[in-house]
Amino acid sequence: MRYPHLLAAIAFIAPAPLLAQALTPAETQKIDALVTKTLADSGVPSASIAVVRGGRIVLTKAYGKQFEGQTGPADAKLPYQIASVSKQFTATALQLLADDGKLSLDDTVSKYIPGITDGDTITIRQLLSHTSGLRDYWPQDYSFKAMATPTGPQGIVDRWAKAPLDFKPGTQWQYSNTGYVVAGMIVEKVSGQPLLQFLQTRVFQPLDIRAVDQDKAVGPGFPQGYLRHALGPVRVETPAAPGWLYAAGELSMSPQDLAKWDVARMNRTLLPAKDWAEQETPVKLADGSNTNYGLGVGVGTADGRRFVEHSGEAVGFLTENIVYPDDKAAVVVAVNAWFADAQSRIAKGISDIVLPAPQANAEDAAALDRTRRVYAQLQAGTLDRSLLTEDAAYYFTPTTLADYRTSLSPLGAPTKIEQAGRTRLRGGFVNRSYRVTYPGRTLRISTYAEPGTNGKIEQFLVSPAE
């Protein structure tokens, strides 16, 4: 459920004047070429997109294979699992309840849900802004062992929300799906309705949005998720057992339907203007520092252009949603794979077409030795499991390890491995990304590791890069 990953790319979008509404044929051709090439380069089976310009939806289109046995063209109306993009809807539900006078975002969690660690000091606003200190239950970019078994909100709360906090509420920012599970439980407790039912009545039906519970968005009539181990074959992914995304990311919808929400955001319809502004106001930490995150959305300004953004990761699916409110523009991209970076490459490429922008990469040299060592081990198929956490060891099955060895070994020694980014602690782990350079191609490594120079690896994923 990878919210932070595109912010670095967005940070290099340059300002441009408000553009005319309609896409030109040349622009549409560029978008078609961009999506087609990205799918071919990455191996991602399909993408579905929506583009908003001038405050209206000007393009919706789907490309590629959405499910096994597909015989016709891709259908842009099919709902993709949008995962963490759902968080802004959970935040909206709580804002609506606050507007109804049924709660305050500054109420403490314990007023509604008992048993949460320090629930008498954590506020609803801190849940929604990822400043609660509750440990994230899903920082990994793969299904960990417990996700093979059905669960529910209380099961997640009992395991993660009753553990010691990662920090004192309000003092740090750390992405926490756990906090949003608690937030969803509060919606249901106060409204007396299931979260999705509340949203259907108050948000989706008024905007003519078709939204489906992602646990039910499987089988005939729905896109199928795919995975890939390193550069191995693209395989059909097995969905997680029911109940794991809930208020942190339970929704499935088409990019076109998500774009309707983006248009409402630009035009300040459906919700009171103060609610939209509240969502888009960065929350400050106790020391006054800026989190660049509001209520369910990432926010910022890059080179004079304001953006509101969130990405999403479900089992077998990735989504990117970027809104440029002042430009009345938005880009929505959903793919049915959770490997590579096709969704962010397509989203940025479309943004370059709609709002031209250069790009750049950040660099950092930390933890390179360990990354180089593990990468070489994966090429040789001799992974030192003492370097791994229990969940990482679970991920690297014999099949997974064989896919890594057979696909990476023929590449030989890379020309260069360099760090491309680093995020703050999430789920107790430090996230770093790397670029692996070969003549004629580049790979991406995404890692999570326990803090410290000898911290065990929680995640080590290799995928194609641009």
C-alpha positions as CSV (number, residue, x, y, z in Angstrom):
1,M,0.0,0.0,0.0
2,R,2.7,2.2,-1.2
3,Y,1.7,5.9,-0.7
4,P,5.2,7.5,-0.5
5,H,6.8,6.2,-3.6
6,L,5.9,8.8,-6.2
7,L,6.4,12.0,-4.2
8,A,10.0,12.3,-5.3
9,A,9.0,12.2,-8.9
10,I,6.3,14.8,-8.4
11,A,8.8,17.1,-6.8
12,F,10.3,17.9,-10.1
13,I,7.1,18.9,-12.0
14,A,7.6,22.4,-13.4
15,P,4.9,25.1,-13.5
16,A,2.8,25.7,-16.6
17,P,-0.2,27.9,-17.5
18,L,-3.7,26.5,-17.3
19,L,-4.2,24.4,-20.4
20,A,-7.1,24.1,-22.7
21,Q,-9.5,21.3,-21.9
22,A,-9.5,18.8,-24.8
23,L,-6.5,16.6,-25.6
24,T,-5.2,17.0,-29.1
25,P,-4.8,13.9,-31.3
26,A,-1.1,14.3,-31.0
27,E,-1.3,14.3,-27.2
28,T,-3.6,11.2,-27.2
29,Q,-1.1,9.4,-29.5
30,K,1.7,10.2,-27.1
31,I,-0.3,8.8,-24.2
32,D,-1.1,5.6,-26.2
33,A,2.6,5.2,-27.1
34,L,3.7,5.9,-23.5
35,V,1.3,3.3,-22.0
36,T,1.9,0.7,-24.6
37,K,5.7,1.0,-24.3
38,T,5.6,1.0,-20.5
39,L,3.6,-2.2,-20.4
40,A,5.9,-3.8,-22.9
41,D,9.0,-2.8,-21.1
42,S,7.8,-3.7,-17.6
43,G,5.8,-6.9,-18.4
44,V,2.8,-5.5,-16.6
45,P,-0.3,-7.0,-18.2
46,S,-2.7,-4.1,-18.3
47,A,-3.3,-0.4,-17.4
48,S,-6.4,1.6,-17.2
49,I,-6.2,5.4,-17.1
50,A,-8.3,8.6,-16.8
51,V,-7.1,12.1,-17.5
52,V,-8.8,15.3,-16.3
53,R,-8.0,18.6,-17.9
54,G,-9.8,21.9,-17.6
55,G,-11.9,20.4,-14.8
56,R,-13.4,17.6,-16.9
57,I,-12.6,14.1,-17.8
58,V,-11.0,14.2,-21.3
59,L,-9.7,10.6,-21.7
60,T,-10.5,7.2,-20.3
61,K,-8.9,4.1,-21.8
62,A,-7.7,0.7,-20.9
63,Y,-4.8,-1.3,-22.4
64,G,-3.5,-4.9,-22.4
65,K,-4.7,-8.1,-20.7
66,Q,-6.9,-7.5,-17.7
67,F,-7.5,-11.2,-17.0
68,E,-6.7,-14.7,-18.2
69,G,-8.8,-15.8,-21.2
70,Q,-9.6,-12.2,-22.3
71,T,-10.6,-12.3,-25.9
72,G,-11.6,-8.7,-26.6
73,P,-10.0,-5.3,-26.0
74,A,-9.4,-4.0,-22.5
75,D,-12.5,-2.4,-20.8
76,A,-11.9,1.0,-19.2
77,K,-15.1,0.5,-17.1
78,L,-13.7,-2.4,-15.1
79,P,-12.9,-1.6,-11.4
80,Y,-9.3,-2.0,-10.3
81,Q,-8.4,-2.4,-6.7
82,I,-7.2,1.1,-5.6
83,A,-6.0,0.1,-2.2
84,S,-4.6,3.0,-0.2
85,V,-6.2,5.6,-2.5
86,S,-9.2,4.5,-0.4
87,K,-7.9,6.3,2.6
88,Q,-9.2,9.7,1.6
89,F,-12.7,8.2,1.5
90,T,-12.3,6.9,5.1
91,A,-11.1,10.4,6.1
92,T,-14.2,11.9,4.3
93,A,-16.6,9.6,6.2
94,L,-15.2,10.9,9.5
95,Q,-15.4,14.5,8.3
96,L,-19.0,14.0,7.3
97,L,-19.8,12.6,10.7
98,A,-18.1,15.6,12.3
99,D,-20.2,17.9,10.1
100,D,-23.3,16.0,11.4
101,G,-22.2,16.8,15.0
102,K,-21.7,13.2,15.9
103,L,-17.9,13.4,16.6
104,S,-14.9,15.7,16.5
105,L,-11.7,14.9,14.7
106,D,-9.9,15.9,17.9
107,D,-11.8,13.3,20.0
108,T,-9.5,10.6,21.4
109,V,-9.7,7.1,20.0
110,S,-10.7,5.6,23.4
111,K,-14.0,7.4,23.3
112,Y,-15.1,5.0,20.6
113,I,-12.8,2.0,20.5
114,P,-11.4,0.5,23.7
115,G,-8.1,-1.3,24.1
116,I,-6.0,0.7,21.7
117,T,-2.5,1.5,23.0
118,D,-2.6,5.1,24.4
119,G,-6.0,5.4,22.9
120,D,-6.8,8.1,25.5
121,T,-4.1,10.3,23.9
122,I,-4.4,9.4,20.2
123,T,-6.9,11.6,18.3
124,I,-8.9,10.7,15.2
125,R,-7.0,13.5,13.4
126,Q,-3.7,11.7,14.2
127,L,-5.1,8.4,12.8
128,L,-5.9,10.2,9.5
129,S,-2.6,12.0,9.3
130,H,-0.4,9.0,10.2
131,T,0.9,10.7,13.3
132,S,-0.6,8.4,15.8
133,G,2.4,6.2,16.5
134,L,0.4,3.0,15.8
135,R,2.6,0.4,14.1
136,D,1.8,-0.3,10.5
137,Y,0.5,-3.8,10.0
138,W,1.5,-4.0,6.3
139,P,4.7,-2.2,5.3
140,Q,5.8,-5.1,3.0
141,D,5.2,-5.1,-0.8
142,Y,4.1,-8.8,-0.7
143,S,1.6,-10.9,1.2
144,F,3.1,-11.9,4.5
145,K,2.2,-15.2,6.1
146,A,-0.8,-14.1,8.1
147,M,-2.5,-12.7,5.0
148,A,-3.3,-16.2,3.8
149,T,-5.9,-16.4,6.6
150,P,-9.1,-14.3,6.7
151,T,-9.2,-11.6,9.3
152,G,-11.3,-8.6,10.3
153,P,-10.7,-5.1,11.8
154,Q,-10.6,-6.5,15.3
155,G,-8.1,-9.1,14.4
156,I,-5.7,-6.4,13.0
157,V,-6.3,-4.2,16.1
158,D,-5.6,-7.0,18.5
159,R,-2.2,-7.8,16.9
160,W,-0.9,-4.4,15.9
161,A,-3.0,-1.6,17.6
162,K,-2.4,-3.0,21.1
163,A,1.4,-3.2,20.6
164,P,3.6,-0.5,22.0
165,L,3.6,2.7,20.0
166,D,6.4,3.4,17.6
167,F,6.5,7.0,19.0
168,K,4.6,9.5,21.1
169,P,1.5,10.6,19.2
170,G,2.0,13.8,17.2
171,T,5.8,13.7,17.3
172,Q,6.6,11.9,14.1
173,W,5.0,10.9,10.7
174,Q,4.9,7.2,9.9
175,Y,2.5,5.7,7.4
176,S,0.2,3.4,9.3
177,N,-2.5,1.2,7.7
178,T,-3.4,0.2,11.3
179,G,-4.5,3.7,12.1
180,Y,-6.9,3.6,9.2
181,V,-8.4,0.3,10.4
182,V,-9.1,2.0,13.7
183,A,-10.6,5.0,11.9
184,G,-12.9,2.8,9.9
185,M,-14.1,1.1,13.1
186,I,-15.0,4.5,14.5
187,V,-17.0,5.3,11.4
188,E,-19.0,2.2,11.8
189,K,-19.4,2.6,15.6
190,V,-20.7,6.2,15.3
191,S,-22.8,5.8,12.1
192,G,-24.3,2.4,12.9
193,Q,-23.5,1.3,9.3
194,P,-20.8,-0.6,7.5
195,L,-18.2,1.8,6.2
196,L,-18.8,1.0,2.6
197,Q,-22.6,1.4,3.0
198,F,-22.0,4.8,4.6
199,L,-19.8,5.9,1.7
200,Q,-22.2,4.5,-0.9
201,T,-25.0,6.7,0.5
202,R,-23.1,9.9,1.3
203,V,-20.3,9.9,-1.4
204,F,-20.5,7.4,-4.2
205,Q,-24.2,7.5,-5.2
206,P,-24.3,11.3,-5.3
207,L,-21.2,11.3,-7.6
208,D,-22.4,8.4,-9.7
209,I,-19.4,6.4,-8.7
210,R,-19.4,2.6,-8.9
211,A,-17.3,1.3,-5.9
212,V,-17.0,-2.3,-4.9
213,D,-15.4,-4.1,-1.9
214,Q,-12.1,-5.3,-3.2
215,D,-12.6,-8.7,-1.5
216,K,-15.6,-9.1,-3.8
217,A,-14.0,-7.7,-6.9
218,V,-12.6,-11.0,-8.0
219,G,-13.6,-13.6,-10.6
220,P,-15.5,-13.0,-13.9
221,G,-16.0,-9.4,-14.7
222,F,-13.0,-8.1,-12.7
223,P,-9.4,-7.5,-13.6
224,Q,-7.0,-10.2,-12.3
225,G,-3.9,-9.4,-10.3
226,Y,-0.4,-10.6,-11.4
227,L,3.1,-10.8,-9.8
228,R,6.6,-11.3,-10.9
229,H,9.7,-12.5,-9.0
230,A,12.7,-10.4,-10.1
231,L,12.8,-10.8,-13.9
232,G,11.1,-14.1,-13.9
233,P,7.8,-15.0,-15.6
234,V,4.6,-13.0,-15.0
235,R,2.3,-15.1,-12.9
236,V,-1.3,-14.9,-11.7
237,E,-1.3,-13.6,-8.1
238,T,-3.3,-15.3,-5.4
239,P,-5.5,-12.7,-3.6
240,A,-5.1,-12.1,0.1
241,A,-7.7,-13.8,2.3
242,P,-10.7,-11.5,3.0
243,G,-10.6,-8.7,5.5
244,W,-7.1,-7.4,5.2
245,L,-7.6,-4.0,3.6
246,Y,-10.8,-2.7,5.1
247,A,-10.7,1.1,5.8
248,A,-7.0,1.2,4.9
249,G,-7.7,0.2,1.3
250,E,-10.8,-1.8,0.6
251,L,-12.2,-0.1,-2.5
252,S,-12.2,-1.1,-6.2
253,M,-13.3,1.3,-8.9
254,S,-12.4,2.3,-12.4
255,P,-10.0,5.2,-13.0
256,Q,-12.9,7.0,-14.6
257,D,-15.0,6.7,-11.4
258,L,-12.0,7.9,-9.3
259,A,-11.6,10.8,-11.7
260,K,-15.1,11.9,-10.8
261,W,-14.0,12.2,-7.2
262,D,-11.0,14.2,-8.4
263,V,-13.2,16.6,-10.3
264,A,-15.4,17.1,-7.2
265,R,-12.2,17.9,-5.3
266,M,-11.2,20.6,-7.9
267,N,-14.7,22.1,-8.0
268,R,-15.3,21.8,-4.2
269,T,-18.6,20.0,-4.7
270,L,-20.3,17.3,-2.6
271,L,-18.4,18.3,0.6
272,P,-18.3,21.6,2.3
273,A,-15.3,23.7,1.0
274,K,-13.9,23.6,4.5
275,D,-13.7,19.8,4.4
276,W,-11.7,19.8,1.2
277,A,-9.4,22.4,2.6
278,E,-9.0,20.4,5.8
279,Q,-8.0,17.3,3.8
280,E,-5.4,19.3,1.9
281,T,-3.8,21.1,4.8
282,P,-0.5,19.5,5.8
283,V,-0.6,18.4,9.5
284,K,2.2,19.8,11.6
285,L,4.1,17.7,14.2
286,A,4.6,18.8,17.8
287,D,7.8,20.5,16.9
288,G,6.2,22.5,14.1
289,S,7.6,20.5,11.2
290,N,5.6,19.8,8.1
291,T,4.4,16.2,7.4
292,N,3.4,17.0,3.7
293,Y,0.3,14.9,4.5
294,G,-3.2,16.1,5.2
295,L,-6.1,13.8,6.0
296,G,-5.8,10.8,3.6
297,V,-3.8,12.6,1.0
298,G,-0.2,13.7,0.4
299,V,0.1,17.4,-0.4
300,G,2.8,19.7,-1.5
301,T,4.0,22.4,-3.9
302,A,6.6,21.7,-6.5
303,D,8.1,24.6,-8.5
304,G,5.0,26.6,-7.8
305,R,2.4,24.0,-8.6
306,R,0.2,22.6,-5.9
307,F,-0.6,18.8,-6.0
308,V,-2.7,16.4,-4.0
309,E,-1.6,12.8,-4.4
310,H,-1.9,9.2,-3.2
311,S,-0.9,5.8,-4.5
312,G,-2.2,2.4,-3.6
313,E,-1.0,-1.2,-3.5
314,A,-3.2,-4.2,-3.2
315,V,-2.3,-7.8,-3.8
316,G,-1.6,-7.8,-7.5
317,F,-2.6,-4.2,-8.2
318,L,-1.0,-0.7,-8.1
319,T,-2.7,2.6,-8.5
320,E,-1.5,6.3,-8.8
321,N,-3.9,9.3,-8.4
322,I,-2.5,12.8,-8.8
323,V,-4.6,16.0,-8.7
324,Y,-3.3,19.4,-9.6
325,P,-6.2,21.5,-8.2
326,D,-5.1,24.9,-9.4
327,D,-4.6,23.6,-12.9
328,K,-7.9,21.7,-12.9
329,A,-6.0,18.6,-14.0
330,A,-5.6,15.1,-12.7
331,V,-4.1,11.8,-13.7
332,V,-5.4,8.4,-12.6
333,V,-3.5,5.1,-13.5
334,A,-4.4,1.6,-12.3
335,V,-2.5,-1.5,-13.2
336,N,-3.2,-5.2,-12.5
337,A,0.3,-6.1,-11.2
338,W,2.3,-5.2,-8.2
339,F,5.8,-5.4,-9.6
340,A,7.7,-2.8,-11.5
341,D,6.7,0.9,-11.5
342,A,4.5,1.1,-14.5
343,Q,1.7,3.0,-12.7
344,S,4.1,5.8,-11.6
345,R,5.9,5.9,-14.9
346,I,2.7,6.2,-16.8
347,A,1.3,8.8,-14.4
348,K,4.4,10.9,-14.6
349,G,4.6,10.5,-18.4
350,I,1.0,11.7,-18.8
351,S,1.7,14.6,-16.4
352,D,4.6,15.5,-18.7
353,I,2.2,15.6,-21.6
354,V,-0.5,17.5,-19.8
355,L,1.8,19.7,-17.6
356,P,5.3,19.3,-19.0
357,A,8.0,18.5,-16.4
358,P,11.6,17.4,-16.1
359,Q,12.6,14.7,-13.7
360,A,15.5,14.0,-11.5
361,N,16.6,11.4,-9.0
362,A,17.8,11.7,-5.5
363,E,20.8,9.7,-4.3
364,D,22.0,8.3,-1.0
365,A,24.9,6.0,-0.3
366,A,23.6,4.3,2.9
367,A,23.4,0.5,3.1
368,L,24.9,-0.1,-0.3
369,D,27.3,-2.9,0.9
370,R,24.4,-5.0,2.2
371,T,22.3,-4.4,-0.9
372,R,25.2,-5.4,-3.2
373,R,25.9,-8.5,-1.2
374,V,22.3,-9.7,-1.2
375,Y,21.8,-8.9,-4.9
376,A,24.9,-11.1,-5.7
377,Q,23.6,-13.9,-3.5
378,L,20.2,-13.8,-5.3
379,Q,22.0,-14.0,-8.6
380,A,23.9,-17.1,-7.3
381,G,20.8,-18.6,-5.6
382,T,22.6,-18.9,-2.3
383,L,20.7,-16.4,-0.1
384,D,22.0,-16.1,3.5
385,R,18.8,-16.4,5.4
386,S,20.4,-15.2,8.6
387,L,20.1,-11.7,7.0
388,L,16.3,-12.0,6.8
389,T,13.4,-11.5,9.1
390,E,10.8,-14.3,9.5
391,D,8.5,-12.7,6.9
392,A,11.3,-12.1,4.3
393,A,12.3,-15.8,4.8
394,Y,8.6,-16.7,4.2
395,Y,8.6,-14.7,1.0
396,F,11.8,-16.3,-0.5
397,T,10.3,-19.7,-1.2
398,P,12.3,-22.1,-3.4
399,T,10.2,-21.0,-6.4
400,T,10.9,-17.4,-5.7
401,L,14.6,-17.9,-5.2
402,A,14.8,-19.9,-8.4
403,D,13.1,-17.1,-10.3
404,Y,15.5,-14.6,-9.0
405,R,18.5,-16.8,-9.8
406,T,17.5,-17.8,-13.3
407,S,16.5,-14.3,-14.3
408,L,19.3,-12.3,-12.7
409,S,22.3,-14.6,-13.1
410,P,22.6,-14.2,-16.9
411,L,22.9,-10.5,-16.5
412,G,26.3,-10.8,-14.8
413,A,27.8,-8.1,-12.6
414,P,26.0,-4.8,-12.8
415,T,27.9,-1.7,-13.9
416,K,26.6,0.2,-10.8
417,I,24.2,-0.1,-7.9
418,E,23.2,3.2,-6.4
419,Q,20.7,4.4,-3.8
420,A,17.8,6.4,-5.3
421,G,15.7,7.2,-2.3
422,R,15.0,6.6,1.4
423,T,11.8,7.1,3.5
424,R,11.3,7.4,7.2
425,L,10.4,4.5,9.4
426,R,7.3,2.5,8.4
427,G,6.1,-0.4,10.4
428,G,9.4,-0.2,12.3
429,F,11.5,-0.5,9.1
430,V,13.6,1.8,7.0
431,N,12.7,1.8,3.3
432,R,15.4,2.4,0.7
433,S,15.2,2.1,-3.1
434,Y,18.2,1.5,-5.5
435,R,18.9,1.6,-9.2
436,V,20.9,-1.3,-10.7
437,T,22.5,-0.3,-13.9
438,Y,23.5,-2.6,-16.8
439,P,24.5,-1.6,-20.3
440,G,21.2,-1.1,-22.0
441,R,18.9,-1.7,-19.0
442,T,18.2,-0.6,-15.4
443,L,16.6,-2.5,-12.5
444,R,15.0,-1.2,-9.3
445,I,15.5,-2.7,-5.8
446,S,13.1,-1.9,-3.0
447,T,14.1,-2.8,0.5
448,Y,12.8,-2.6,4.0
449,A,15.2,-3.3,6.9
450,E,15.2,-3.1,10.6
451,P,17.0,0.1,11.9
452,G,20.7,-0.1,12.4
453,T,23.7,-1.1,10.3
454,N,23.1,-4.8,10.9
455,G,19.3,-4.7,10.8
456,K,17.7,-7.8,9.3
457,I,16.0,-7.4,5.9
458,E,12.2,-7.4,5.8
459,Q,11.9,-6.9,2.1
460,F,14.2,-7.2,-1.0
461,L,12.4,-6.9,-4.3
462,V,13.9,-6.5,-7.7
463,S,11.9,-5.2,-10.7
464,P,12.5,-3.5,-14.1
465,A,13.0,0.3,-14.0
466,E,12.6,2.8,-16.8
